[in-house]
Short mmCIF file of C-alpha atoms in Angstrom, two decimals:
data_model
loop_
_atom_site.label_atom_id
_atom_site.label_comp_id
_atom_site.label_asym_id
_atom_site.label_seq_id
_atom_site.Cartn_x
_atom_site.Cartn_y
_atom_site.Cartn_z
CA MET A 1 -22.35 28.41 27.35
CA GLU A 2 -22.90 29.80 24.02
CA LEU A 3 -19.49 31.55 24.13
CA PHE A 4 -17.87 28.35 25.44
CA LEU A 5 -19.45 26.33 22.43
CA THR A 6 -18.35 29.03 19.83
CA ALA A 7 -14.80 29.03 20.91
CA ASN A 8 -14.38 25.24 21.32
CA LEU A 9 -16.73 23.77 18.66
CA ALA A 10 -14.00 22.09 16.60
CA PRO A 11 -12.63 19.93 19.71
CA ILE A 12 -16.24 19.30 20.85
CA MET A 13 -17.06 18.05 17.28
CA PHE A 14 -13.94 15.77 17.21
CA GLY A 15 -14.48 14.31 20.56
CA ALA A 16 -18.27 13.68 19.69
CA LEU A 17 -16.89 11.62 16.61
CA VAL A 18 -14.78 9.59 18.80
CA VAL A 19 -17.74 8.72 21.02
CA PHE A 20 -19.79 7.87 18.07
CA LEU A 21 -17.10 5.40 16.77
CA LEU A 22 -16.43 3.76 20.10
CA SER A 23 -20.14 3.21 20.53
CA GLY A 24 -20.18 0.87 17.65
CA PHE A 25 -22.47 2.92 15.37
CA PRO A 26 -21.47 2.41 11.64
CA VAL A 27 -18.73 4.58 10.70
CA ALA A 28 -20.14 5.99 7.46
CA PHE A 29 -23.29 7.13 9.27
CA SER A 30 -21.31 8.54 12.30
CA LEU A 31 -19.26 10.45 10.25
CA ALA A 32 -22.31 12.13 8.21
CA ALA A 33 -24.58 12.36 11.29
CA ASN A 34 -21.89 14.05 13.19
CA GLY A 35 -20.99 16.53 10.26
CA LEU A 36 -24.74 17.44 9.76
CA PHE A 37 -25.52 17.82 13.48
CA PHE A 38 -22.65 20.32 14.02
CA GLY A 39 -23.28 21.90 10.92
CA LEU A 40 -26.64 22.87 12.20
CA VAL A 41 -25.16 23.98 15.59
CA GLY A 42 -22.58 26.02 13.88
CA ILE A 43 -25.28 27.75 11.73
CA GLU A 44 -27.25 28.45 14.99
CA LEU A 45 -24.31 29.73 16.60
CA GLY A 46 -23.51 32.12 13.50
CA LEU A 47 -20.20 30.38 12.83
CA LEU A 48 -21.27 28.93 9.60
CA LYS A 49 -23.58 30.16 6.70
CA PRO A 50 -26.29 27.82 5.68
CA GLU A 51 -24.86 27.97 2.07
CA LEU A 52 -21.83 25.99 3.11
CA LEU A 53 -23.96 22.82 3.04
CA GLN A 54 -25.08 23.61 -0.52
CA ALA A 55 -21.49 22.47 -1.50
CA LEU A 56 -22.30 18.81 -0.38
CA PRO A 57 -23.78 17.77 -3.53
CA ASN A 58 -20.94 18.82 -5.64
CA ARG A 59 -18.55 17.18 -3.49
CA ILE A 60 -20.46 13.94 -3.48
CA PHE A 61 -20.50 14.00 -7.29
CA GLY A 62 -16.80 14.78 -7.21
CA ILE A 63 -16.22 11.62 -5.50
CA MET A 64 -18.44 9.62 -7.82
CA ALA A 65 -16.35 11.10 -10.83
CA ASN A 66 -13.04 10.40 -9.32
CA ASP A 67 -11.25 8.07 -11.69
CA THR A 68 -8.55 6.89 -9.25
CA LEU A 69 -11.07 5.28 -6.93
CA LEU A 70 -11.90 3.03 -9.80
CA ALA A 71 -8.74 0.97 -9.19
CA ILE A 72 -10.29 -0.29 -5.99
CA PRO A 73 -12.87 -2.38 -7.42
CA PHE A 74 -10.67 -3.56 -10.25
CA PHE A 75 -7.85 -4.81 -7.67
CA THR A 76 -10.45 -6.32 -5.42
CA PHE A 77 -12.02 -8.33 -8.14
CA MET A 78 -8.69 -9.39 -9.36
CA GLY A 79 -7.60 -10.58 -5.92
CA LEU A 80 -10.97 -12.47 -5.20
CA ILE A 81 -10.69 -14.38 -8.71
CA LEU A 82 -6.93 -15.25 -7.84
CA GLU A 83 -7.93 -16.47 -4.51
CA ARG A 84 -10.21 -19.10 -6.21
CA SER A 85 -8.03 -19.76 -9.20
CA GLY A 86 -5.93 -22.32 -7.63
CA MET A 87 -2.87 -19.96 -7.58
CA ALA A 88 -2.28 -19.78 -4.05
CA GLU A 89 -2.37 -23.53 -3.52
CA ASP A 90 0.12 -24.19 -6.43
CA LEU A 91 2.52 -21.59 -5.02
CA LEU A 92 2.54 -22.75 -1.40
CA ASP A 93 2.87 -26.37 -2.35
CA THR A 94 5.82 -25.63 -4.87
CA ILE A 95 7.59 -23.28 -2.87
CA GLY A 96 6.97 -25.37 0.29
CA GLN A 97 8.64 -28.23 -1.43
CA LEU A 98 11.64 -25.94 -2.67
CA PHE A 99 12.38 -24.96 0.94
CA GLY A 100 11.26 -28.09 2.61
CA PRO A 101 14.78 -29.51 3.49
CA VAL A 102 15.46 -26.13 5.38
CA ARG A 103 14.45 -25.61 9.07
CA GLY A 104 11.46 -23.21 9.00
CA GLY A 105 11.11 -24.05 5.09
CA VAL A 106 7.30 -23.98 5.14
CA ALA A 107 7.30 -20.64 7.09
CA TYR A 108 9.66 -19.14 4.53
CA ALA A 109 7.38 -20.45 1.82
CA VAL A 110 4.47 -18.78 3.54
CA ILE A 111 6.37 -15.40 3.67
CA PHE A 112 7.46 -15.58 0.05
CA VAL A 113 4.11 -16.59 -1.29
CA GLY A 114 2.54 -13.93 0.96
CA ALA A 115 4.72 -11.15 -0.71
CA LEU A 116 3.87 -12.71 -4.11
CA LEU A 117 0.07 -12.78 -3.53
CA ALA A 118 0.36 -9.01 -2.08
CA ALA A 119 1.89 -7.98 -5.35
CA THR A 120 -0.86 -9.79 -7.39
CA THR A 121 -3.90 -9.38 -5.18
CA GLY A 122 -3.62 -6.37 -2.91
CA VAL A 123 -6.38 -7.93 -0.85
CA VAL A 124 -5.47 -9.09 2.87
CA ALA A 125 -8.53 -11.31 3.43
CA ALA A 126 -7.75 -13.34 0.27
CA SER A 127 -4.11 -13.94 1.32
CA VAL A 128 -4.78 -14.67 4.89
CA ILE A 129 -7.56 -17.14 4.39
CA SER A 130 -5.74 -18.92 1.30
CA MET A 131 -2.66 -19.47 3.47
CA GLY A 132 -4.61 -20.36 6.60
CA LEU A 133 -6.53 -23.14 4.71
CA ILE A 134 -3.52 -24.36 2.99
CA SER A 135 -0.33 -23.89 5.18
CA LEU A 136 -1.53 -23.96 8.73
CA PRO A 137 -2.56 -27.72 8.72
CA VAL A 138 0.73 -28.62 7.05
CA MET A 139 2.84 -26.72 9.57
CA LEU A 140 0.83 -28.23 12.42
CA ARG A 141 1.09 -31.72 10.99
CA TYR A 142 5.04 -31.46 10.93
CA GLY A 143 5.48 -29.90 14.48
CA TYR A 144 5.54 -26.26 13.98
CA ASP A 145 4.89 -24.27 17.17
CA LYS A 146 1.24 -23.03 16.91
CA LYS A 147 1.99 -19.40 17.78
CA LEU A 148 4.66 -18.95 15.12
CA ALA A 149 2.61 -20.71 12.53
CA SER A 150 -0.45 -18.60 13.13
CA GLY A 151 1.86 -15.37 13.32
CA VAL A 152 3.57 -15.96 10.27
CA ILE A 153 0.29 -16.56 8.14
CA ALA A 154 -1.28 -13.55 9.62
CA ALA A 155 1.70 -11.25 9.21
CA SER A 156 2.42 -12.45 5.57
CA GLY A 157 -1.26 -11.82 4.56
CA THR A 158 -0.85 -8.26 5.81
CA LEU A 159 2.07 -7.52 3.35
CA ALA A 160 -0.96 -6.82 0.73
CA GLN A 161 -1.28 -3.53 2.80
CA ILE A 162 2.00 -2.09 1.76
CA ILE A 163 3.18 -4.11 -1.25
CA PRO A 164 1.70 -2.47 -4.51
CA PRO A 165 -1.10 -2.89 -5.68
CA SER A 166 -2.35 -2.18 -2.14
CA LEU A 167 -5.77 -0.69 -1.77
CA VAL A 168 -4.61 1.50 1.30
CA LEU A 169 -2.01 2.98 -1.00
CA ILE A 170 -4.86 4.05 -3.35
CA VAL A 171 -6.89 5.60 -0.75
CA MET A 172 -3.78 7.35 0.81
CA ALA A 173 -2.73 8.96 -2.66
CA ASP A 174 -6.44 10.02 -3.13
CA GLN A 175 -6.76 11.66 0.41
CA LEU A 176 -3.17 13.08 0.13
CA GLY A 177 -3.69 14.58 -3.42
CA ARG A 178 -0.65 12.56 -4.72
CA SER A 179 -0.14 10.02 -7.61
CA VAL A 180 -0.91 6.50 -7.05
CA GLY A 181 1.92 5.45 -9.29
CA ASP A 182 4.34 7.47 -7.26
CA MET A 183 2.90 6.11 -3.98
CA TYR A 184 3.36 2.54 -5.46
CA LYS A 185 6.98 3.18 -6.26
CA ALA A 186 7.75 4.70 -2.94
CA ALA A 187 6.24 1.78 -1.11
CA PHE A 188 8.08 -1.15 -3.18
CA VAL A 189 11.30 -1.13 -1.04
CA PRO A 190 9.80 -0.83 2.47
CA GLY A 191 7.56 -3.71 1.54
CA LEU A 192 10.35 -5.89 0.39
CA LEU A 193 12.43 -4.90 3.46
CA LEU A 194 9.40 -5.82 5.82
CA THR A 195 9.17 -9.18 4.05
CA ALA A 196 13.00 -9.84 4.84
CA MET A 197 12.53 -8.83 8.40
CA TYR A 198 9.78 -11.40 8.78
CA ALA A 199 12.23 -14.05 7.15
CA GLY A 200 14.69 -12.94 9.52
CA TYR A 201 12.65 -13.59 12.38
CA VAL A 202 11.93 -17.06 11.19
CA LEU A 203 15.68 -17.55 10.80
CA ALA A 204 16.22 -16.28 14.48
CA VAL A 205 13.61 -18.89 15.69
CA SER A 206 15.30 -21.61 13.74
CA ILE A 207 18.59 -20.98 15.44
CA PHE A 208 17.61 -20.41 18.90
CA LYS A 209 14.50 -22.58 18.95
CA PRO A 210 15.00 -25.17 16.26
CA SER A 211 12.28 -27.60 17.40
CA HIS A 212 9.64 -24.79 16.84
CA VAL A 213 10.28 -24.94 13.10
CA PRO A 214 11.36 -28.36 11.84
CA ALA A 215 12.28 -29.19 8.24
CA LEU A 216 10.00 -31.23 6.30
CA PRO A 217 10.57 -35.21 6.61
CA LEU A 218 12.02 -36.92 3.59
CA GLU A 219 8.64 -38.67 2.91
CA ALA A 220 6.82 -35.23 2.60
CA ARG A 221 9.10 -34.08 -0.30
CA ASN A 222 7.35 -35.34 -3.37
CA LEU A 223 9.05 -33.41 -5.94
CA ARG A 224 12.14 -35.43 -6.28
CA GLU A 225 13.78 -37.29 -9.18
CA ALA A 226 13.76 -41.01 -9.61
CA ASN A 227 17.18 -41.24 -8.25
CA GLY A 228 16.21 -39.25 -5.13
CA ASN A 229 17.80 -36.09 -5.70
CA SER A 230 15.84 -32.92 -5.23
CA GLY A 231 16.69 -31.48 -8.58
CA ALA A 232 17.59 -28.09 -7.04
CA VAL A 233 20.90 -27.97 -9.03
CA SER A 234 19.16 -27.44 -12.56
CA LEU A 235 16.77 -24.92 -10.80
CA LEU A 236 19.93 -23.02 -9.71
CA PHE A 237 21.42 -23.27 -13.34
CA LEU A 238 18.10 -21.88 -14.67
CA VAL A 239 17.99 -19.15 -12.37
CA VAL A 240 21.77 -18.14 -13.10
CA GLY A 241 21.00 -18.39 -16.83
CA ALA A 242 18.00 -15.94 -16.45
CA VAL A 243 19.95 -13.58 -14.39
CA ALA A 244 22.71 -13.55 -16.93
CA ALA A 245 20.22 -12.99 -19.72
CA SER A 246 18.54 -10.14 -17.82
CA PHE A 247 21.93 -8.43 -17.11
CA ALA A 248 23.17 -8.99 -20.80
CA PHE A 249 20.07 -7.27 -22.07
CA ALA A 250 20.28 -4.51 -19.59
CA LYS A 251 23.93 -3.76 -20.85
CA VAL A 252 22.99 -3.88 -24.61
CA TYR A 253 19.53 -2.23 -24.45
CA GLY A 254 20.88 0.38 -21.86
CA ALA A 255 23.79 1.39 -23.93
CA SER A 256 21.54 2.09 -27.02
CA HIS A 257 18.99 3.81 -24.90
CA PRO A 258 20.98 5.88 -22.55
CA LEU A 259 17.98 8.29 -21.49
CA LEU A 260 16.11 5.29 -20.38
CA ALA A 261 15.06 5.39 -16.61
CA ALA A 262 16.77 2.75 -14.38
CA ASP A 263 13.49 1.44 -13.12
CA GLU A 264 12.17 0.98 -16.70
CA LEU A 265 15.27 -0.91 -17.59
CA GLY A 266 15.14 -2.97 -14.83
CA ILE A 267 11.56 -3.99 -15.64
CA PHE A 268 12.39 -4.78 -19.08
CA SER A 269 15.47 -6.85 -18.28
CA ALA A 270 13.43 -8.69 -15.74
CA GLY A 271 10.76 -9.48 -18.08
CA VAL A 272 13.42 -10.73 -20.85
CA GLY A 273 14.75 -13.21 -18.08
CA ILE A 274 11.34 -14.47 -17.05
CA VAL A 275 10.16 -15.03 -20.48
CA GLY A 276 13.29 -16.79 -21.43
CA SER A 277 13.16 -19.18 -18.58
CA PHE A 278 9.54 -19.81 -19.48
CA VAL A 279 10.28 -20.48 -23.10
CA PHE A 280 13.13 -22.88 -22.15
CA ALA A 281 11.02 -24.82 -19.76
CA LEU A 282 8.32 -25.24 -22.40
CA ALA A 283 10.88 -26.60 -24.99
CA ASN A 284 12.33 -28.79 -22.37
CA ARG A 285 8.87 -30.31 -21.80
CA HIS A 286 7.58 -30.72 -25.21
CA LEU A 287 10.80 -31.60 -26.88
CA LYS A 288 11.93 -34.01 -24.05
CA ILE A 289 15.28 -32.41 -23.78
CA GLY A 290 15.61 -33.46 -20.24
CA LEU A 291 17.69 -30.54 -18.90
CA LEU A 292 15.18 -29.39 -16.28
CA SER A 293 14.25 -31.55 -13.03
CA ARG A 294 10.61 -31.92 -11.98
CA MET A 295 11.24 -29.30 -9.51
CA ALA A 296 12.61 -26.84 -11.75
CA GLU A 297 9.69 -27.26 -14.13
CA ARG A 298 7.18 -26.98 -11.44
CA VAL A 299 8.75 -23.80 -10.14
CA VAL A 300 8.86 -22.17 -13.42
CA PHE A 301 5.27 -23.09 -14.57
CA VAL A 302 3.91 -22.07 -11.24
CA MET A 303 5.68 -18.90 -10.69
CA ILE A 304 5.74 -17.39 -14.12
CA PRO A 305 2.10 -16.78 -14.39
CA PRO A 306 1.74 -14.50 -11.18
CA LEU A 307 5.16 -12.83 -12.00
CA ALA A 308 3.57 -11.99 -15.63
CA LEU A 309 0.53 -10.63 -13.72
CA ILE A 310 2.86 -8.50 -11.69
CA PHE A 311 4.46 -7.01 -14.76
CA LEU A 312 1.17 -6.59 -16.44
CA VAL A 313 -0.11 -4.57 -13.37
CA LEU A 314 2.79 -2.92 -11.72
CA GLY A 315 5.23 -3.03 -14.56
CA THR A 316 2.88 -1.03 -16.95
CA ILE A 317 2.16 1.44 -14.10
CA PHE A 318 5.96 1.89 -13.18
CA ILE A 319 7.04 2.54 -16.86
CA GLY A 320 4.07 5.03 -17.40
CA LEU A 321 2.37 2.87 -19.87
CA ALA A 322 -0.78 2.73 -17.82
CA THR A 323 -2.58 4.43 -15.08
CA PRO A 324 -3.55 2.51 -11.80
CA THR A 325 -7.00 2.42 -13.03
CA GLU A 326 -5.95 0.87 -16.40
CA GLY A 327 -3.60 -1.51 -14.62
CA GLY A 328 -6.24 -2.63 -12.29
CA GLY A 329 -8.40 -3.31 -15.25
CA MET A 330 -5.67 -5.35 -17.15
CA GLY A 331 -5.12 -7.15 -13.77
CA ALA A 332 -8.71 -8.18 -13.48
CA MET A 333 -8.79 -9.52 -17.14
CA GLY A 334 -5.28 -11.42 -16.25
CA ALA A 335 -6.80 -12.97 -13.30
CA ILE A 336 -9.89 -14.16 -15.24
CA ILE A 337 -7.38 -15.63 -17.84
CA LEU A 338 -5.36 -17.40 -15.06
CA ALA A 339 -8.59 -18.87 -13.45
CA MET A 340 -9.73 -20.08 -17.14
CA ALA A 341 -6.30 -21.51 -17.66
CA ASN A 342 -6.55 -23.52 -14.35
CA GLY A 343 -9.96 -24.70 -15.29
CA ARG A 344 -11.43 -22.99 -12.35
CA LEU A 345 -13.49 -20.23 -13.99
CA SER A 346 -17.28 -20.53 -13.50
CA TRP A 347 -20.31 -18.50 -13.32
CA SER A 348 -20.50 -19.20 -9.62
CA LEU A 349 -17.06 -17.97 -9.01
CA MET A 350 -17.64 -14.83 -11.11
CA LYS A 351 -20.86 -14.09 -9.14
CA GLN A 352 -19.09 -14.51 -5.76
CA ALA A 353 -16.30 -12.21 -6.85
CA MET A 354 -18.54 -9.61 -8.13
CA ASN A 355 -20.76 -9.58 -5.19
CA SER A 356 -17.84 -9.35 -2.60
CA THR A 357 -16.16 -6.51 -4.95
CA THR A 358 -19.59 -4.58 -4.90
CA ARG A 359 -19.86 -4.94 -1.12
CA LEU A 360 -16.33 -3.63 -0.49
CA SER A 361 -16.54 -0.64 -3.03
CA CYS A 362 -19.86 0.49 -1.58
CA PHE A 363 -18.31 0.28 1.96
CA VAL A 364 -15.30 2.46 0.80
CA ILE A 365 -17.66 4.99 -1.01
CA PHE A 366 -20.12 5.38 1.77
CA ILE A 367 -17.24 5.98 4.21
CA LEU A 368 -15.67 8.47 1.79
CA ILE A 369 -19.03 10.30 1.56
CA GLY A 370 -19.57 10.42 5.32
CA SER A 371 -15.91 11.61 5.82
CA THR A 372 -16.68 14.47 3.12
CA VAL A 373 -19.64 15.62 5.11
CA PHE A 374 -17.54 15.67 8.26
CA SER A 375 -14.45 17.35 6.76
CA LEU A 376 -16.59 20.07 5.07
CA VAL A 377 -18.28 21.23 8.48
CA PHE A 378 -14.89 20.52 10.54
CA ARG A 379 -13.13 22.92 8.14
CA GLY A 380 -16.00 25.35 8.32
CA VAL A 381 -15.66 25.66 12.02
CA ASN A 382 -11.99 26.01 11.57
CA GLY A 383 -11.12 22.52 12.87
CA ASP A 384 -8.20 22.29 10.52
CA LEU A 385 -6.60 25.26 12.16
CA TRP A 386 -7.16 23.75 15.40
CA VAL A 387 -5.52 20.48 14.41
CA GLU A 388 -2.72 22.40 12.77
CA HIS A 389 -2.07 24.51 15.84
CA LEU A 390 -2.14 21.33 18.01
CA LEU A 391 0.23 19.28 16.09
CA SER A 392 2.73 21.91 14.76
CA SER A 393 3.30 23.32 18.32
CA LEU A 394 4.34 19.98 19.55
CA PRO A 395 7.91 19.91 21.02
CA GLY A 396 10.51 18.24 18.76
CA GLY A 397 9.43 20.01 15.67
CA THR A 398 8.93 17.56 12.71
CA THR A 399 10.39 14.51 14.69
CA GLY A 400 7.92 15.22 17.45
CA PHE A 401 5.01 15.50 14.98
CA LEU A 402 5.91 12.34 13.33
CA ILE A 403 6.19 10.41 16.72
CA VAL A 404 2.86 11.81 18.15
CA VAL A 405 1.05 11.10 14.99
CA ASN A 406 2.29 7.50 14.56
CA ILE A 407 1.50 6.90 18.15
CA MET A 408 -2.06 8.29 17.54
CA PHE A 409 -2.74 6.04 14.42
CA PHE A 410 -1.17 2.88 16.26
CA LEU A 411 -3.49 3.35 19.26
CA LEU A 412 -6.72 4.08 16.98
CA ALA A 413 -5.78 1.03 14.92
CA PHE A 414 -6.85 -1.04 17.96
CA PHE A 415 -10.47 0.12 17.30
CA LEU A 416 -10.57 1.22 13.55
CA ASP A 417 -9.58 -0.44 10.25
CA PHE A 418 -7.32 1.10 7.67
CA PHE A 419 -10.11 2.63 5.54
CA GLU A 420 -11.54 4.39 8.53
CA LEU A 421 -8.24 5.78 9.65
CA ALA A 422 -7.36 6.85 6.11
CA PHE A 423 -10.49 8.74 5.52
CA ILE A 424 -10.96 10.42 9.03
CA LEU A 425 -7.41 11.22 10.05
CA VAL A 426 -5.19 11.51 6.90
CA PRO A 427 -7.17 14.57 5.83
CA LEU A 428 -6.49 16.36 9.08
CA VAL A 429 -2.68 15.42 9.44
CA GLY A 430 -1.77 15.65 5.75
CA PRO A 431 -2.04 19.50 5.52
CA VAL A 432 0.07 19.88 8.77
CA ALA A 433 2.72 17.32 7.36
CA GLU A 434 3.00 19.55 4.18
CA LYS A 435 3.37 22.56 6.16
CA LEU A 436 6.16 21.20 8.09
CA GLY A 437 7.94 20.38 4.82
CA ILE A 438 7.42 16.66 4.87
CA ASP A 439 6.89 14.90 1.50
CA LEU A 440 3.41 13.56 1.34
CA ILE A 441 4.46 10.64 -0.60
CA TRP A 442 6.97 9.64 2.13
CA PHE A 443 4.25 10.41 4.73
CA GLY A 444 1.84 8.22 3.09
CA VAL A 445 4.17 5.23 2.88
CA LEU A 446 5.02 5.68 6.58
CA LEU A 447 1.33 5.91 7.69
CA GLY A 448 0.56 2.77 5.39
CA VAL A 449 3.24 0.85 7.20
CA ASN A 450 1.72 1.92 10.51
CA MET A 451 -1.82 1.22 9.60
CA GLN A 452 -0.70 -2.33 8.63
CA THR A 453 -0.72 -3.08 12.35
CA SER A 454 -4.61 -2.46 12.34
CA PHE A 455 -4.77 -5.93 10.95
CA MET A 456 -2.55 -7.49 13.44
CA HIS A 457 -2.91 -6.26 17.09
CA PRO A 458 -5.56 -7.54 19.33
CA PRO A 459 -8.48 -7.37 20.10
CA PHE A 460 -9.79 -6.38 16.62
CA GLY A 461 -7.10 -7.23 14.24
CA PHE A 462 -8.94 -8.46 11.20
CA ALA A 463 -6.28 -10.85 9.98
CA LEU A 464 -6.52 -12.59 13.17
CA PHE A 465 -10.30 -12.93 12.79
CA TYR A 466 -9.75 -14.16 9.15
CA LEU A 467 -7.35 -16.68 10.41
CA ARG A 468 -9.44 -17.75 13.28
CA SER A 469 -12.28 -18.54 10.77
CA VAL A 470 -10.27 -21.16 9.05
CA ALA A 471 -7.82 -22.39 11.77
CA PRO A 472 -8.20 -25.95 13.07
CA LYS A 473 -9.87 -26.32 16.54
CA GLU A 474 -6.48 -27.28 18.26
CA VAL A 475 -5.26 -23.61 17.52
CA LYS A 476 -6.65 -21.51 20.32
CA THR A 477 -7.41 -17.82 19.75
CA SER A 478 -4.82 -17.07 22.48
CA ASP A 479 -2.20 -18.86 20.15
CA ILE A 480 -3.16 -16.65 17.24
CA TYR A 481 -2.91 -13.51 19.37
CA TRP A 482 0.44 -14.27 21.01
CA GLY A 483 1.85 -15.35 17.63
CA ALA A 484 1.01 -12.08 16.09
CA ILE A 485 2.80 -9.78 18.69
CA PRO A 486 6.32 -10.44 17.52
CA PHE A 487 5.43 -9.52 13.99
CA VAL A 488 3.55 -6.31 15.14
CA LEU A 489 6.81 -5.27 17.07
CA ILE A 490 8.50 -5.91 13.65
CA GLN A 491 6.17 -3.53 11.92
CA ILE A 492 6.86 -0.89 14.77
CA ILE A 493 10.61 -1.37 14.17
CA MET A 494 9.98 -0.72 10.34
CA VAL A 495 8.08 2.41 11.10
CA THR A 496 10.99 3.63 13.23
CA LEU A 497 13.56 2.60 10.51
CA ILE A 498 11.64 4.78 7.96
CA ILE A 499 11.50 7.77 10.27
CA ALA A 500 15.33 7.30 11.16
CA PHE A 501 16.31 6.41 7.53
CA PRO A 502 13.93 8.49 5.19
CA HIS A 503 15.77 7.25 2.17
CA LEU A 504 14.29 3.85 2.65
CA VAL A 505 11.21 5.19 0.87
CA SER A 506 12.23 6.28 -2.56
CA VAL A 507 10.71 9.55 -3.37
CA GLU A 508 11.47 11.20 -6.68
CA LYS A 509 12.73 14.85 -6.26
CA LYS A 510 10.73 16.55 -9.08
CA VAL A 511 12.55 19.90 -10.17
CA ASP A 512 10.27 22.79 -9.89
CA MET A 513 10.28 24.19 -13.57
CA LYS A 514 8.35 27.40 -12.72
CA GLU A 515 10.78 30.34 -12.66
CA GLN A 516 9.66 33.59 -11.44
CA ILE A 517 10.66 36.44 -13.75
CA GLU A 518 10.86 39.94 -12.45
CA LEU A 519 10.13 42.66 -14.87
CA LYS A 520 12.13 45.96 -14.21
CA ILE A 521 11.07 49.26 -16.13
CA GLU A 522 13.86 51.70 -15.46
CA ALA A 523 12.94 55.38 -16.38
CA PRO A 524 15.46 57.61 -17.71
CA ALA A 525 17.14 60.04 -15.54
CA ASP A 526 16.04 63.68 -15.54
CA TYR A 527 18.41 65.61 -17.86
CA GLY A 528 17.52 69.03 -16.55
CA THR A 529 17.74 71.17 -19.67
CA PRO A 530 15.11 71.87 -22.56
CA ALA A 531 17.37 70.16 -25.08
CA ASP A 532 17.71 67.16 -22.86
CA GLU A 533 13.94 67.07 -22.33
CA GLU A 534 13.36 66.69 -26.10
CA LYS A 535 16.08 63.87 -26.03
CA LYS A 536 14.19 62.23 -23.16
CA ASP A 537 10.95 62.22 -25.13
CA ASP A 538 12.48 60.50 -28.14
CA GLU A 539 14.24 57.87 -26.05
CA ALA A 540 12.36 54.69 -25.07
CA PRO A 541 12.43 53.38 -21.55
CA ALA A 542 14.95 50.56 -20.88
CA LEU A 543 13.44 47.20 -20.18
CA ASN A 544 15.49 44.98 -17.95
CA PHE A 545 14.61 41.31 -17.60
CA SER A 546 16.14 39.32 -14.77
CA THR A 547 15.31 35.99 -13.02
CA ASP A 548 15.58 35.09 -9.49
CA THR A 549 18.41 32.80 -10.35
CA ASP A 550 20.60 35.70 -11.65
CA LYS A 551 20.42 37.24 -8.18
CA LYS A 552 23.43 36.50 -5.84
#
């Protein structure tokens, strides 16, 4: 029995952790208790030395000193303030009016606002609850299918998982030892593509089942001109003018700064167009110019503040002006200013946001401490080698590894949330992926899209629970569950697309500037005669420097 335990302690330890988690015991304590128990077993069996556990205090203090993790409370606080600042209500009302004449217009508005909230808050609960309270009654009132309405709201809220400044990407970068800024840049295109796929599904429903997504009736569109026009023409001209201004700025500024990176130039150009539109709308309102319709003015004044906040947070991170932690701090201050501008800032609001932020931050840190205890002992009993051998010997090489890992994450997401998956499994599969030659930034984004399903599929999808807590009584739990299934399938398709087309995730290829220099000392030849020996003594050895790049 002792020999069996000694040879198989790593798989037994992992199996015991699964039993602990499925029993419903708190995750942080399951990890820590499992690690300490098997640490004592390993010491008793002679596999570990007692000195190993003395490393735990240093590892825990290392977690507490990790600056990257400071971004989590900053972004959480920012999202909670924005949830109560009135921004979501204004956005949903305005965009719903804009898309109202189109079949499925409110659903498109929910998806668009979900992506915008994801880029400003990064908190799934805030997005789902806000849109569930505001949009679901409207969609039901005008005849939307209950399943579709529920699924659109839940899925759009989960975009906060993959669109920066996502909390899961911060944790993923920390666990994989990569830059949060690089992870944000890499996740931007997949997040936008997933948003487009959601909208594509709504478009397909509007074509094949138009009764499920009716347009808003005329009496519900209250942002019209006195003559009955929607005012969309002036908005179109404003958008065209903003795009033209951005393009012109990019041409002129790009020509004078040829070394400027394309993403930085794009951010600067977009900023010029957005600021120009806002200034023009202000002049139109205060100077009574009358060139913009009510719809155009409303869209500008409602959308520019969150776009400015996105630039403040993500723009400064992307151009290298701020770290993610600093960006989170600026975002929290920007959210306070927005709430103050809307007249919604109060001590009660600040207290609620700070309490919720503290709870979530403590939850994350305790899980991280527990996973540190577990991983220290697990590596001590050669668990990392066991996992590496298990995953690297799979048939199909790298593709087989990716398929098995994604299936494993998908199935475990039925029972664990994304924090638990990130802290328990990512440190185990990350080193194996790196040894197989997989870029860890790309791998992190792939797993982030996969773990997004943990919010969506029954029976423990948190987004479904958030929506259930605010949905009217006529919406059954079964409607919410069935409505989520098409969007879970879309997320699975997105995972497949990333594996099949890796370039969807933009990973910068950094040139390794290290150059191995080989030093050769060539001793002079043996001259043979006494005269030649004297000549040899006076002659210094020849030194030949060569690099690996010179070898052919």
